[in-house]
mmCIF file of C-alpha atoms in Angstrom:
data_model
loop_
_atom_site.group_PDB
_atom_site.id
_atom_site.type_symbol
_atom_site.label_atom_id
_atom_site.label_comp_id
_atom_site.label_asym_id
_atom_site.label_seq_id
_atom_site.Cartn_x
_atom_site.Cartn_y
_atom_site.Cartn_z
ATOM 1 C CA MET M 225 107.221 97.875 59.373
ATOM 2 C CA THR M 226 105.932 95.179 61.719
ATOM 3 C CA THR M 227 103.358 96.040 64.356
ATOM 4 C CA VAL M 228 103.147 93.837 67.437
ATOM 5 C CA GLY M 229 100.192 93.235 69.720
ATOM 6 C CA PHE M 230 100.114 91.726 73.193
ATOM 7 C CA ILE M 231 97.035 90.296 74.841
ATOM 8 C CA GLY M 232 97.834 89.927 78.526
ATOM 9 C CA ALA M 233 100.012 92.162 80.669
ATOM 10 C CA GLY M 234 101.846 89.658 82.872
ATOM 11 C CA LYS M 235 105.511 88.893 83.366
ATOM 12 C CA VAL M 236 106.019 87.211 79.984
ATOM 13 C CA THR M 237 104.560 90.199 78.148
ATOM 14 C CA GLN M 238 106.697 92.617 80.144
ATOM 15 C CA ALA M 239 109.858 90.574 79.569
ATOM 16 C CA LEU M 240 109.319 90.148 75.822
ATOM 17 C CA MET M 241 108.267 93.760 75.359
ATOM 18 C CA LYS M 242 111.345 95.017 77.194
ATOM 19 C CA GLY M 243 113.624 92.849 75.073
ATOM 20 C CA LEU M 244 112.029 93.858 71.772
ATOM 21 C CA LEU M 245 112.227 97.543 72.607
ATOM 22 C CA SER M 246 115.832 97.408 73.785
ATOM 23 C CA SER M 247 116.815 95.547 70.603
ATOM 24 C CA GLY M 248 115.276 98.221 68.399
ATOM 25 C CA ALA M 249 113.297 95.562 66.533
ATOM 26 C CA VAL M 250 110.134 97.584 67.110
ATOM 27 C CA THR M 251 109.324 101.049 68.465
ATOM 28 C CA PRO M 252 106.813 101.798 71.250
ATOM 29 C CA SER M 253 104.401 103.425 68.807
ATOM 30 C CA ARG M 254 104.122 100.137 66.907
ATOM 31 C CA ILE M 255 103.232 98.033 69.951
ATOM 32 C CA PHE M 256 99.588 97.588 70.947
ATOM 33 C CA ALA M 257 98.609 95.894 74.197
ATOM 34 C CA SER M 258 95.356 94.987 75.888
ATOM 35 C CA SER M 259 94.389 93.393 79.173
ATOM 36 C CA ARG M 260 91.360 92.939 81.386
ATOM 37 C CA THR M 261 91.967 95.875 83.717
ATOM 38 C CA GLU M 262 93.531 99.331 83.685
ATOM 39 C CA ASP M 263 95.610 98.369 86.719
ATOM 40 C CA SER M 264 97.369 95.608 84.794
ATOM 41 C CA LEU M 265 97.972 97.923 81.824
ATOM 42 C CA GLN M 266 99.761 100.425 84.064
ATOM 43 C CA LYS M 267 102.747 98.057 84.076
ATOM 44 C CA LEU M 268 102.973 98.376 80.293
ATOM 45 C CA LYS M 269 102.382 102.106 79.965
ATOM 46 C CA VAL M 270 105.864 102.729 81.367
ATOM 47 C CA PHE M 271 107.196 101.410 78.025
ATOM 48 C CA GLY M 272 105.308 104.115 76.118
ATOM 49 C CA VAL M 273 103.252 101.610 74.124
ATOM 50 C CA ASN M 274 99.623 101.884 73.034
ATOM 51 C CA THR M 275 97.191 100.274 75.470
ATOM 52 C CA CYS M 276 93.498 99.478 75.551
ATOM 53 C CA LEU M 277 91.000 97.205 77.289
ATOM 54 C CA ASP M 278 89.744 95.885 73.923
ATOM 55 C CA ASN M 279 91.435 92.719 72.594
ATOM 56 C CA LEU M 280 89.837 93.165 69.164
ATOM 57 C CA TRP M 281 91.575 96.542 68.898
ATOM 58 C CA THR M 282 94.917 94.852 69.565
ATOM 59 C CA VAL M 283 94.459 92.248 66.818
ATOM 60 C CA LYS M 284 93.211 94.796 64.274
ATOM 61 C CA ASN M 285 96.300 96.951 64.797
ATOM 62 C CA SER M 286 98.923 94.182 64.779
ATOM 63 C CA ASN M 287 100.727 92.033 62.222
ATOM 64 C CA ILE M 288 101.807 89.712 65.036
ATOM 65 C CA THR M 289 99.567 89.263 68.072
ATOM 66 C CA VAL M 290 101.169 87.589 71.085
ATOM 67 C CA LEU M 291 98.771 85.676 73.323
ATOM 68 C CA ALA M 292 100.440 85.860 76.731
ATOM 69 C CA ILE M 293 97.533 84.683 78.855
ATOM 70 C CA LYS M 294 96.779 81.766 81.153
ATOM 71 C CA PRO M 295 95.931 78.499 79.377
ATOM 72 C CA LEU M 296 92.425 78.396 80.848
ATOM 73 C CA ALA M 297 91.691 81.852 79.398
ATOM 74 C CA PHE M 298 92.315 80.754 75.811
ATOM 75 C CA PRO M 299 88.792 79.571 74.837
ATOM 76 C CA LYS M 300 87.185 82.857 75.859
ATOM 77 C CA VAL M 301 89.863 85.088 74.355
ATOM 78 C CA LEU M 302 90.048 83.146 71.072
ATOM 79 C CA ASN M 303 86.282 83.319 70.631
ATOM 80 C CA GLU M 304 86.462 87.047 71.325
ATOM 81 C CA ILE M 305 89.210 87.886 68.821
ATOM 82 C CA ALA M 306 88.185 85.458 66.043
ATOM 83 C CA PRO M 307 86.171 88.073 64.071
ATOM 84 C CA ALA M 308 89.254 90.304 63.829
ATOM 85 C CA VAL M 309 91.732 87.644 62.691
ATOM 86 C CA GLY M 310 92.449 88.214 59.010
ATOM 87 C CA PRO M 311 94.544 86.176 56.545
ATOM 88 C CA ASN M 312 97.621 88.297 57.248
ATOM 89 C CA ASN M 313 97.455 88.227 61.060
ATOM 90 C CA ILE M 314 99.908 85.967 62.852
ATOM 91 C CA ILE M 315 98.571 84.703 66.176
ATOM 92 C CA LEU M 316 101.498 83.742 68.389
ATOM 93 C CA SER M 317 100.884 81.795 71.596
ATOM 94 C CA VAL M 318 103.495 81.672 74.355
ATOM 95 C CA ALA M 319 101.361 79.647 76.762
ATOM 96 C CA ALA M 320 102.379 76.219 78.045
ATOM 97 C CA GLY M 321 100.116 73.298 77.239
ATOM 98 C CA VAL M 322 98.017 74.993 74.542
ATOM 99 C CA THR M 323 98.394 73.226 71.189
ATOM 100 C CA ILE M 324 98.225 74.783 67.751
ATOM 101 C CA ASP M 325 95.215 72.612 66.873
ATOM 102 C CA SER M 326 93.261 73.790 69.916
ATOM 103 C CA ILE M 327 93.929 77.408 68.902
ATOM 104 C CA GLN M 328 93.198 76.836 65.219
ATOM 105 C CA GLN M 329 89.815 75.242 65.987
ATOM 106 C CA ARG M 330 88.504 78.470 67.537
ATOM 107 C CA LEU M 331 89.791 80.810 64.813
ATOM 108 C CA PRO M 332 88.874 81.243 61.118
ATOM 109 C CA HIS M 333 90.194 78.565 58.746
ATOM 110 C CA HIS M 334 92.726 81.032 57.293
ATOM 111 C CA ALA M 335 94.285 81.852 60.691
ATOM 112 C CA LYS M 336 98.071 81.774 60.867
ATOM 113 C CA VAL M 337 99.121 80.308 64.206
ATOM 114 C CA VAL M 338 102.548 79.998 65.826
ATOM 115 C CA ARG M 339 103.294 78.433 69.176
ATOM 116 C CA ALA M 340 106.466 79.350 71.053
ATOM 117 C CA MET M 341 108.164 78.642 74.338
ATOM 118 C CA LEU M 342 110.545 81.203 75.780
ATOM 119 C CA ASN M 343 112.087 82.198 79.080
ATOM 120 C CA THR M 344 112.236 85.465 80.969
ATOM 121 C CA ALA M 345 115.821 86.192 79.904
ATOM 122 C CA VAL M 346 114.334 87.595 76.675
ATOM 123 C CA GLN M 347 114.056 90.870 78.592
ATOM 124 C CA ILE M 348 117.861 91.236 78.453
ATOM 125 C CA ARG M 349 117.990 89.807 74.900
ATOM 126 C CA ASP M 350 119.648 86.627 76.156
ATOM 127 C CA GLY M 351 116.644 84.320 76.173
ATOM 128 C CA ALA M 352 116.040 80.879 74.738
ATOM 129 C CA VAL M 353 113.143 80.568 72.299
ATOM 130 C CA CYS M 354 111.730 77.539 70.498
ATOM 131 C CA TYR M 355 108.780 77.833 68.141
ATOM 132 C CA THR M 356 106.652 75.762 65.790
ATOM 133 C CA THR M 357 104.298 76.898 63.053
ATOM 134 C CA GLY M 358 100.754 76.032 62.020
ATOM 135 C CA ARG M 359 99.451 74.887 58.659
ATOM 136 C CA ASN M 360 98.853 78.340 57.143
ATOM 137 C CA ILE M 361 102.271 79.795 57.867
ATOM 138 C CA VAL M 362 104.240 80.442 54.663
ATOM 139 C CA GLU M 363 107.983 80.993 54.287
ATOM 140 C CA SER M 364 107.794 84.792 54.604
ATOM 141 C CA ASP M 365 105.766 84.424 57.837
ATOM 142 C CA GLN M 366 108.305 81.965 59.226
ATOM 143 C CA GLU M 367 111.150 84.353 58.426
ATOM 144 C CA LEU M 368 109.297 87.204 60.138
ATOM 145 C CA VAL M 369 108.697 85.131 63.280
ATOM 146 C CA HIS M 370 112.326 83.975 63.341
ATOM 147 C CA ARG M 371 113.609 87.561 63.070
ATOM 148 C CA PHE M 372 111.127 88.644 65.728
ATOM 149 C CA PHE M 373 112.413 86.157 68.287
ATOM 150 C CA SER M 374 116.073 86.291 67.250
ATOM 151 C CA SER M 375 116.137 89.905 68.415
ATOM 152 C CA VAL M 376 115.700 88.688 72.005
ATOM 153 C CA GLY M 377 117.781 85.507 72.173
ATOM 154 C CA LEU M 378 118.749 82.120 70.798
ATOM 155 C CA THR M 379 115.898 81.020 68.525
ATOM 156 C CA LEU M 380 115.277 77.525 67.178
ATOM 157 C CA GLU M 381 112.405 76.046 65.191
ATOM 158 C CA SER M 382 111.101 72.639 66.215
ATOM 159 C CA GLU M 383 108.275 70.173 65.751
ATOM 160 C CA GLU M 384 105.418 70.824 68.150
ATOM 161 C CA LYS M 385 105.850 67.428 69.831
ATOM 162 C CA HIS M 386 109.177 68.651 71.223
ATOM 163 C CA LEU M 387 107.859 71.878 72.759
ATOM 164 C CA ASP M 388 106.762 70.142 75.947
ATOM 165 C CA ALA M 389 110.366 69.139 76.595
ATOM 166 C CA VAL M 390 111.467 72.710 75.890
ATOM 167 C CA VAL M 391 109.024 73.981 78.535
ATOM 168 C CA GLY M 392 110.652 71.795 81.179
ATOM 169 C CA LEU M 393 114.155 72.485 79.972
ATOM 170 C CA SER M 394 114.832 76.077 78.908
ATOM 171 C CA GLY M 395 111.407 77.586 79.607
ATOM 172 C CA SER M 396 111.467 76.968 83.347
ATOM 173 C CA ALA M 397 115.228 76.546 83.691
ATOM 174 C CA PRO M 398 115.962 80.098 84.885
ATOM 175 C CA ALA M 399 114.144 79.220 88.115
ATOM 176 C CA TYR M 400 116.275 76.083 88.512
ATOM 177 C CA PHE M 401 119.443 78.087 88.005
ATOM 178 C CA TYR M 402 118.358 80.832 90.398
ATOM 179 C CA LEU M 403 117.894 78.160 93.060
ATOM 180 C CA ILE M 404 121.369 76.760 92.352
ATOM 181 C CA LEU M 405 122.891 80.249 92.377
ATOM 182 C CA GLU M 406 121.228 81.010 95.686
ATOM 183 C CA ALA M 407 122.644 77.807 97.163
ATOM 184 C CA LEU M 408 126.146 78.597 95.875
ATOM 185 C CA SER M 409 125.872 82.116 97.244
ATOM 186 C CA ASP M 410 124.794 80.714 100.624
ATOM 187 C CA ALA M 411 127.874 78.496 100.581
ATOM 188 C CA GLY M 412 130.087 81.500 99.914
ATOM 189 C CA VAL M 413 128.491 83.436 102.767
ATOM 190 C CA ARG M 414 128.902 80.419 105.048
ATOM 191 C CA HIS M 415 132.628 80.566 104.355
ATOM 192 C CA GLY M 416 133.007 84.272 105.014
ATOM 193 C CA LEU M 417 132.224 86.052 101.735
ATOM 194 C CA SER M 418 129.785 88.922 101.606
ATOM 195 C CA ARG M 419 126.441 88.163 99.946
ATOM 196 C CA ASP M 420 127.223 90.467 97.036
ATOM 197 C CA VAL M 421 130.653 88.987 96.360
ATOM 198 C CA ALA M 422 129.390 85.413 96.700
ATOM 199 C CA THR M 423 126.459 85.993 94.328
ATOM 200 C CA ARG M 424 128.607 87.784 91.758
ATOM 201 C CA HIS M 425 131.226 85.036 91.693
ATOM 202 C CA ALA M 426 128.637 82.259 91.451
ATOM 203 C CA SER M 427 126.715 84.072 88.706
ATOM 204 C CA GLN M 428 129.796 84.786 86.634
ATOM 205 C CA ALA M 429 130.959 81.184 86.973
ATOM 206 C CA MET M 430 127.577 79.942 85.700
ATOM 207 C CA LEU M 431 127.539 82.479 82.866
ATOM 208 C CA GLY M 432 131.064 81.570 81.823
ATOM 209 C CA ALA M 433 130.332 77.846 81.883
ATOM 210 C CA ALA M 434 127.246 78.325 79.711
ATOM 211 C CA ARG M 435 129.188 80.390 77.207
ATOM 212 C CA MET M 436 131.924 77.754 77.089
ATOM 213 C CA VAL M 437 129.359 75.137 76.095
ATOM 214 C CA LEU M 438 127.631 77.320 73.493
ATOM 215 C CA GLU M 439 130.743 78.798 71.930
ATOM 216 C CA SER M 440 132.924 75.691 71.938
ATOM 217 C CA GLY M 441 130.204 73.239 70.893
ATOM 218 C CA ARG M 442 131.808 70.658 73.170
ATOM 219 C CA HIS M 443 129.969 68.215 75.439
ATOM 220 C CA PRO M 444 129.437 69.528 78.995
ATOM 221 C CA GLY M 445 130.930 66.321 80.400
ATOM 222 C CA GLU M 446 134.132 66.925 78.475
ATOM 223 C CA LEU M 447 134.399 70.474 79.777
ATOM 224 C CA LYS M 448 133.657 69.253 83.309
ATOM 225 C CA ASP M 449 136.518 66.744 83.084
ATOM 226 C CA GLU M 450 138.926 69.534 82.167
ATOM 227 C CA VAL M 451 138.204 71.223 85.501
ATOM 228 C CA CYS M 452 138.567 67.999 87.489
ATOM 229 C CA SER M 453 142.239 67.170 87.995
ATOM 230 C CA PRO M 454 143.002 63.696 89.473
ATOM 231 C CA GLY M 455 142.668 63.710 93.241
ATOM 232 C CA GLY M 456 141.890 67.427 93.190
ATOM 233 C CA VAL M 457 139.357 69.613 94.925
ATOM 234 C CA THR M 458 136.823 69.779 92.083
ATOM 235 C CA ILE M 459 136.436 66.034 91.599
ATOM 236 C CA ASN M 460 135.759 65.765 95.325
ATOM 237 C CA ALA M 461 133.040 68.384 94.963
ATOM 238 C CA ILE M 462 131.560 66.497 91.993
ATOM 239 C CA TYR M 463 131.571 63.271 94.013
ATOM 240 C CA SER M 464 129.660 65.025 96.790
ATOM 241 C CA MET M 465 127.079 66.312 94.281
ATOM 242 C CA GLU M 466 126.635 62.902 92.689
ATOM 243 C CA LYS M 467 126.244 61.263 96.093
ATOM 244 C CA ALA M 468 123.534 63.819 96.937
ATOM 245 C CA GLY M 469 121.676 63.010 93.719
ATOM 246 C CA VAL M 470 121.978 66.436 92.101
ATOM 247 C CA ARG M 471 121.965 65.024 88.566
ATOM 248 C CA ALA M 472 118.819 62.945 89.173
ATOM 249 C CA ALA M 473 117.144 65.844 90.985
ATOM 250 C CA MET M 474 117.606 68.080 87.941
ATOM 251 C CA MET M 475 116.200 65.431 85.620
ATOM 252 C CA ASP M 476 113.258 64.879 87.976
ATOM 253 C CA ALA M 477 112.576 68.628 87.999
ATOM 254 C CA VAL M 478 112.320 68.697 84.201
ATOM 255 C CA ASP M 479 110.044 65.623 84.301
ATOM 256 C CA ALA M 480 107.762 67.266 86.875
ATOM 257 C CA CYS M 481 107.516 70.412 84.767
ATOM 258 C CA ILE M 482 106.656 68.464 81.617
ATOM 259 C CA LYS M 483 104.061 66.402 83.491
ATOM 260 C CA ARG M 484 102.319 69.562 84.677
ATOM 261 C CA ASN M 485 102.429 70.917 81.141
ATOM 262 C CA TYR M 486 100.547 67.816 79.935
ATOM 263 C CA GLU M 487 97.954 68.357 82.671
ATOM 264 C CA LEU M 488 97.400 71.936 81.555
ATOM 265 C CA ALA M 489 97.008 70.769 77.965
ATOM 266 C CA ARG M 490 94.250 68.329 78.964
ATOM 267 C CA LEU M 491 92.433 71.038 80.908
ATOM 268 C CA ASN M 492 92.496 73.273 77.863
ATOM 269 C CA ASP M 493 91.232 70.678 75.368
#
């Protein structure tokens, strides 16, 4: 049975750990986690997992070791864990801007490296995950990684050159949508709804729209047109959004995220 290690105890680790445990893909006794301080590990102990301050201990006990640390911490951590990385260990990075090559260079030649981008919705097993594999990953490793991530959300494999776009799109997108939901909720409150009712209606509308796209396979523009009757209320709302530049603002947000991701990559090289 697979054992999973986490180096780093931040929000990504907590989200992924919560999703994996709730899916039943792994039990607490088969999760090993390490971080720099006992205080940070306290957040993980509530899951009943094994914890330690020693990163080498985490790698030695894990089939898959998730590196959920800041990009600038990678050189130090990789140098630290390199002696413990065996030919059967899978090192899985979930950090933005850190390439497979930059990881591989600091680990033994036999190291199996995977790079993935995910979002925080993995904690409710409704995340979006995109991953790419390094040169030493064989078919059985790829299948293991795919099963690992599929337990917490939609999982797609991609070429590494596309991961930067994924960071700006689905990786950071929950924050974009929370901002939109907050604005819609504010509008509901402005027109007399309670905050709870306004937020629930806006959230369900967004959830339903997303499911329509995923389950129907139809273009979002086509589905939008079905809601917009000629001369009706919705097309007037769409006109107002277009006039305000909402479409361009969303595209600019993704561009800004990707640009920052490139900057982080250069800092890490």
